PDB file of C-alpha atoms in Angstrom:
ATOM      1  CA  UNK N   1     -88.154  -2.848  20.878  1.00  0.00           C
ATOM      2  CA  UNK N   2     -91.291  -0.661  21.317  1.00  0.00           C
ATOM      3  CA  UNK N   3     -94.007  -1.759  23.444  1.00  0.00           C
ATOM      4  CA  UNK N   4     -97.697  -2.284  21.656  1.00  0.00           C
ATOM      5  CA  UNK N   5    -100.159  -0.105  21.918  1.00  0.00           C
ATOM      6  CA  UNK N   6    -104.005  -0.733  21.813  1.00  0.00           C
ATOM      7  CA  UNK N   7    -105.606   2.294  19.909  1.00  0.00           C
ATOM      8  CA  UNK N   8    -109.320   1.244  19.992  1.00  0.00           C
ATOM      9  CA  UNK N   9    -111.954  -1.590  19.777  1.00  0.00           C
ATOM     10  CA  UNK N  10    -113.454  -2.528  16.240  1.00  0.00           C
ATOM     11  CA  UNK N  11    -116.010  -4.726  17.054  1.00  0.00           C
ATOM     12  CA  UNK N  12    -117.094  -6.770  13.877  1.00  0.00           C
ATOM     13  CA  UNK N  13    -120.426  -7.644  14.257  1.00  0.00           C
ATOM     14  CA  UNK N  14    -123.088 -10.354  12.214  1.00  0.00           C
ATOM     15  CA  UNK N  15    -125.872  -8.615  10.184  1.00  0.00           C
ATOM     16  CA  UNK N  16    -128.859  -9.868   9.168  1.00  0.00           C
ATOM     17  CA  UNK N  17    -128.844  -7.560   6.317  1.00  0.00           C
ATOM     18  CA  UNK N  18    -125.497  -5.760   5.955  1.00  0.00           C
ATOM     19  CA  UNK N  19    -127.375  -3.519   3.495  1.00  0.00           C
ATOM     20  CA  UNK N  20    -129.438  -2.259   6.395  1.00  0.00           C
ATOM     21  CA  UNK N  21    -127.774  -2.014   9.026  1.00  0.00           C
ATOM     22  CA  UNK N  22    -125.411   0.169   6.828  1.00  0.00           C
ATOM     23  CA  UNK N  23    -128.709   1.801   6.293  1.00  0.00           C
ATOM     24  CA  UNK N  24    -129.879   2.474   9.716  1.00  0.00           C
ATOM     25  CA  UNK N  25    -126.380   3.056  10.953  1.00  0.00           C
ATOM     26  CA  UNK N  26    -125.667   5.960   8.941  1.00  0.00           C
ATOM     27  CA  UNK N  27    -128.938   7.602   8.849  1.00  0.00           C
ATOM     28  CA  UNK N  28    -130.193   7.316  12.818  1.00  0.00           C
ATOM     29  CA  UNK N  29    -126.637   7.722  14.630  1.00  0.00           C
ATOM     30  CA  UNK N  30    -125.003   9.590  12.023  1.00  0.00           C
ATOM     31  CA  UNK N  31    -122.274   6.725  11.103  1.00  0.00           C
ATOM     32  CA  UNK N  32    -120.580   7.020   7.669  1.00  0.00           C
ATOM     33  CA  UNK N  33    -119.891   4.375   5.220  1.00  0.00           C
ATOM     34  CA  UNK N  34    -116.357   3.842   5.108  1.00  0.00           C
ATOM     35  CA  UNK N  35    -116.179   0.402   3.332  1.00  0.00           C
ATOM     36  CA  UNK N  36    -117.524  -2.585   2.013  1.00  0.00           C
ATOM     37  CA  UNK N  37    -117.131  -5.599   0.406  1.00  0.00           C
ATOM     38  CA  UNK N  38    -118.533  -5.402  -2.522  1.00  0.00           C
ATOM     39  CA  UNK N  39    -117.813  -1.788  -3.152  1.00  0.00           C
ATOM     40  CA  UNK N  40    -121.778  -1.357  -4.663  1.00  0.00           C
ATOM     41  CA  UNK N  41    -124.554  -3.873  -4.569  1.00  0.00           C
ATOM     42  CA  UNK N  42    -124.921  -6.620  -1.973  1.00  0.00           C
ATOM     43  CA  UNK N  43    -122.633  -5.986   0.526  1.00  0.00           C
ATOM     44  CA  UNK N  44    -120.791  -9.108   3.423  1.00  0.00           C
ATOM     45  CA  UNK N  45    -119.283  -6.911   5.212  1.00  0.00           C
ATOM     46  CA  UNK N  46    -118.874  -2.966   5.712  1.00  0.00           C
ATOM     47  CA  UNK N  47    -116.818  -0.960   8.281  1.00  0.00           C
ATOM     48  CA  UNK N  48    -118.932   1.977   9.555  1.00  0.00           C
ATOM     49  CA  UNK N  49    -117.192   5.268  11.385  1.00  0.00           C
ATOM     50  CA  UNK N  50    -118.374   8.138  13.380  1.00  0.00           C
ATOM     51  CA  UNK N  51    -116.488  10.438  15.290  1.00  0.00           C
ATOM     52  CA  UNK N  52    -113.306   7.418  15.677  1.00  0.00           C
ATOM     53  CA  UNK N  53    -115.383   4.802  16.776  1.00  0.00           C
ATOM     54  CA  UNK N  54    -115.230   2.214  14.100  1.00  0.00           C
ATOM     55  CA  UNK N  55    -117.713  -1.018  13.903  1.00  0.00           C
ATOM     56  CA  UNK N  56    -118.258  -3.403  11.049  1.00  0.00           C
ATOM     57  CA  UNK N  57    -120.754  -5.856  10.241  1.00  0.00           C
ATOM     58  CA  UNK N  58    -120.627  -8.844   8.520  1.00  0.00           C
ATOM     59  CA  UNK N  59    -123.255 -11.420   7.125  1.00  0.00           C
ATOM     60  CA  UNK N  60    -123.389 -14.587   9.348  1.00  0.00           C
ATOM     61  CA  UNK N  61    -122.339 -16.723   5.648  1.00  0.00           C
ATOM     62  CA  UNK N  62    -119.418 -14.306   5.321  1.00  0.00           C
ATOM     63  CA  UNK N  63    -118.264 -14.882   8.342  1.00  0.00           C
ATOM     64  CA  UNK N  64    -118.635 -18.359   8.592  1.00  0.00           C
ATOM     65  CA  UNK N  65    -117.018 -18.503   5.323  1.00  0.00           C
ATOM     66  CA  UNK N  66    -114.020 -16.251   6.566  1.00  0.00           C
ATOM     67  CA  UNK N  67    -113.653 -18.092  10.078  1.00  0.00           C
ATOM     68  CA  UNK N  68    -114.691 -21.284   9.680  1.00  0.00           C
ATOM     69  CA  UNK N  69    -113.572 -22.812  12.990  1.00  0.00           C
ATOM     70  CA  UNK N  70    -115.934 -19.885  14.178  1.00  0.00           C
ATOM     71  CA  UNK N  71    -118.928 -22.107  16.118  1.00  0.00           C
ATOM     72  CA  UNK N  72    -121.908 -18.918  15.703  1.00  0.00           C
ATOM     73  CA  UNK N  73    -125.094 -19.706  14.081  1.00  0.00           C
ATOM     74  CA  UNK N  74    -127.189 -16.052  14.881  1.00  0.00           C
ATOM     75  CA  UNK N  75    -126.789 -12.355  15.533  1.00  0.00           C
ATOM     76  CA  UNK N  76    -127.188 -10.621  18.431  1.00  0.00           C
ATOM     77  CA  UNK N  77    -125.450  -9.715  21.452  1.00  0.00           C
ATOM     78  CA  UNK N  78    -126.481 -10.438  25.381  1.00  0.00           C
ATOM     79  CA  UNK N  79    -124.153  -7.496  25.719  1.00  0.00           C
ATOM     80  CA  UNK N  80    -123.570  -4.474  25.212  1.00  0.00           C
ATOM     81  CA  UNK N  81    -121.411  -1.379  23.815  1.00  0.00           C
ATOM     82  CA  UNK N  82    -120.585   1.187  26.083  1.00  0.00           C
ATOM     83  CA  UNK N  83    -119.920   4.057  23.967  1.00  0.00           C
ATOM     84  CA  UNK N  84    -118.803   7.629  25.916  1.00  0.00           C
ATOM     85  CA  UNK N  85    -119.960  10.716  24.008  1.00  0.00           C
ATOM     86  CA  UNK N  86    -119.577  14.248  24.326  1.00  0.00           C
ATOM     87  CA  UNK N  87    -123.090  16.112  24.098  1.00  0.00           C
ATOM     88  CA  UNK N  88    -125.240  12.921  25.239  1.00  0.00           C
ATOM     89  CA  UNK N  89    -128.639  15.315  25.860  1.00  0.00           C
ATOM     90  CA  UNK N  90    -128.214  16.264  21.502  1.00  0.00           C
ATOM     91  CA  UNK N  91    -127.703  13.014  21.130  1.00  0.00           C
ATOM     92  CA  UNK N  92    -130.325  11.337  22.905  1.00  0.00           C
ATOM     93  CA  UNK N  93    -132.753  14.321  21.182  1.00  0.00           C
ATOM     94  CA  UNK N  94    -131.669  12.999  17.848  1.00  0.00           C
ATOM     95  CA  UNK N  95    -132.645   9.546  18.420  1.00  0.00           C
ATOM     96  CA  UNK N  96    -135.810  10.253  20.581  1.00  0.00           C
ATOM     97  CA  UNK N  97    -138.132   8.708  18.022  1.00  0.00           C
ATOM     98  CA  UNK N  98    -136.183   7.601  15.605  1.00  0.00           C
ATOM     99  CA  UNK N  99    -134.203   4.770  17.357  1.00  0.00           C
ATOM    100  CA  UNK N 100    -135.470   1.948  19.672  1.00  0.00           C
ATOM    101  CA  UNK N 101    -134.472   3.634  23.224  1.00  0.00           C
ATOM    102  CA  UNK N 102    -134.416   0.968  25.368  1.00  0.00           C
ATOM    103  CA  UNK N 103    -132.954   2.470  28.615  1.00  0.00           C
ATOM    104  CA  UNK N 104    -134.287   5.900  28.571  1.00  0.00           C
ATOM    105  CA  UNK N 105    -132.140   8.781  30.626  1.00  0.00           C
ATOM    106  CA  UNK N 106    -130.474   8.066  33.462  1.00  0.00           C
ATOM    107  CA  UNK N 107    -127.705   8.838  36.548  1.00  0.00           C
ATOM    108  CA  UNK N 108    -125.869   6.208  37.650  1.00  0.00           C
ATOM    109  CA  UNK N 109    -124.140   5.581  40.938  1.00  0.00           C
ATOM    110  CA  UNK N 110    -120.988   5.597  39.086  1.00  0.00           C
ATOM    111  CA  UNK N 111    -121.008   8.993  37.660  1.00  0.00           C
ATOM    112  CA  UNK N 112    -122.300   8.909  34.240  1.00  0.00           C
ATOM    113  CA  UNK N 113    -125.922  10.046  32.602  1.00  0.00           C
ATOM    114  CA  UNK N 114    -126.421   7.379  29.848  1.00  0.00           C
ATOM    115  CA  UNK N 115    -128.885   5.851  27.454  1.00  0.00           C
ATOM    116  CA  UNK N 116    -129.819   2.994  25.480  1.00  0.00           C
ATOM    117  CA  UNK N 117    -130.758   2.257  21.993  1.00  0.00           C
ATOM    118  CA  UNK N 118    -130.884  -1.595  20.249  1.00  0.00           C
ATOM    119  CA  UNK N 119    -130.322  -1.853  16.562  1.00  0.00           C
ATOM    120  CA  UNK N 120    -131.912  -3.818  13.748  1.00  0.00           C
ATOM    121  CA  UNK N 121    -130.225  -7.072  14.831  1.00  0.00           C
ATOM    122  CA  UNK N 122    -130.229  -6.795  18.723  1.00  0.00           C
ATOM    123  CA  UNK N 123    -127.518  -5.280  19.862  1.00  0.00           C
ATOM    124  CA  UNK N 124    -127.242  -2.467  22.475  1.00  0.00           C
ATOM    125  CA  UNK N 125    -124.940   1.030  22.546  1.00  0.00           C
ATOM    126  CA  UNK N 126    -125.107   2.646  25.654  1.00  0.00           C
ATOM    127  CA  UNK N 127    -124.111   5.741  25.086  1.00  0.00           C
ATOM    128  CA  UNK N 128    -122.513   7.138  28.097  1.00  0.00           C
ATOM    129  CA  UNK N 129    -121.210  11.177  29.154  1.00  0.00           C
ATOM    130  CA  UNK N 130    -119.220  11.394  32.479  1.00  0.00           C
ATOM    131  CA  UNK N 131    -121.460  14.201  35.160  1.00  0.00           C
ATOM    132  CA  UNK N 132    -119.292  17.204  35.745  1.00  0.00           C
TER     133      UNK N 132
END
């Protein structure tokens, strides 16, 4: 019997407007739309990808329909998504003025340079690169 191996997380986050969220992630953060329901029109769900990172966004009504036992009443998160990247400075320069940067570029005690942005639905994305 083979031991299961995790490959990568794919968060499924609540979006107040999936189409606007897709537009933001594509135009601002450089993701690509790889799947949606429905395929055209007003999306209930969408999957986006950039450099092997997959994120999914779903309307609250659609999520409640899929998982009625899930007791969720709003979007947003008190947590963050920590995403390691190569070329952090270039990403920072690309996002300056386009995204809401909530934590400016900094070097941490644990050996990383990082900055954070907040998306349209209140999710925080912390981008980091190890200091050499």
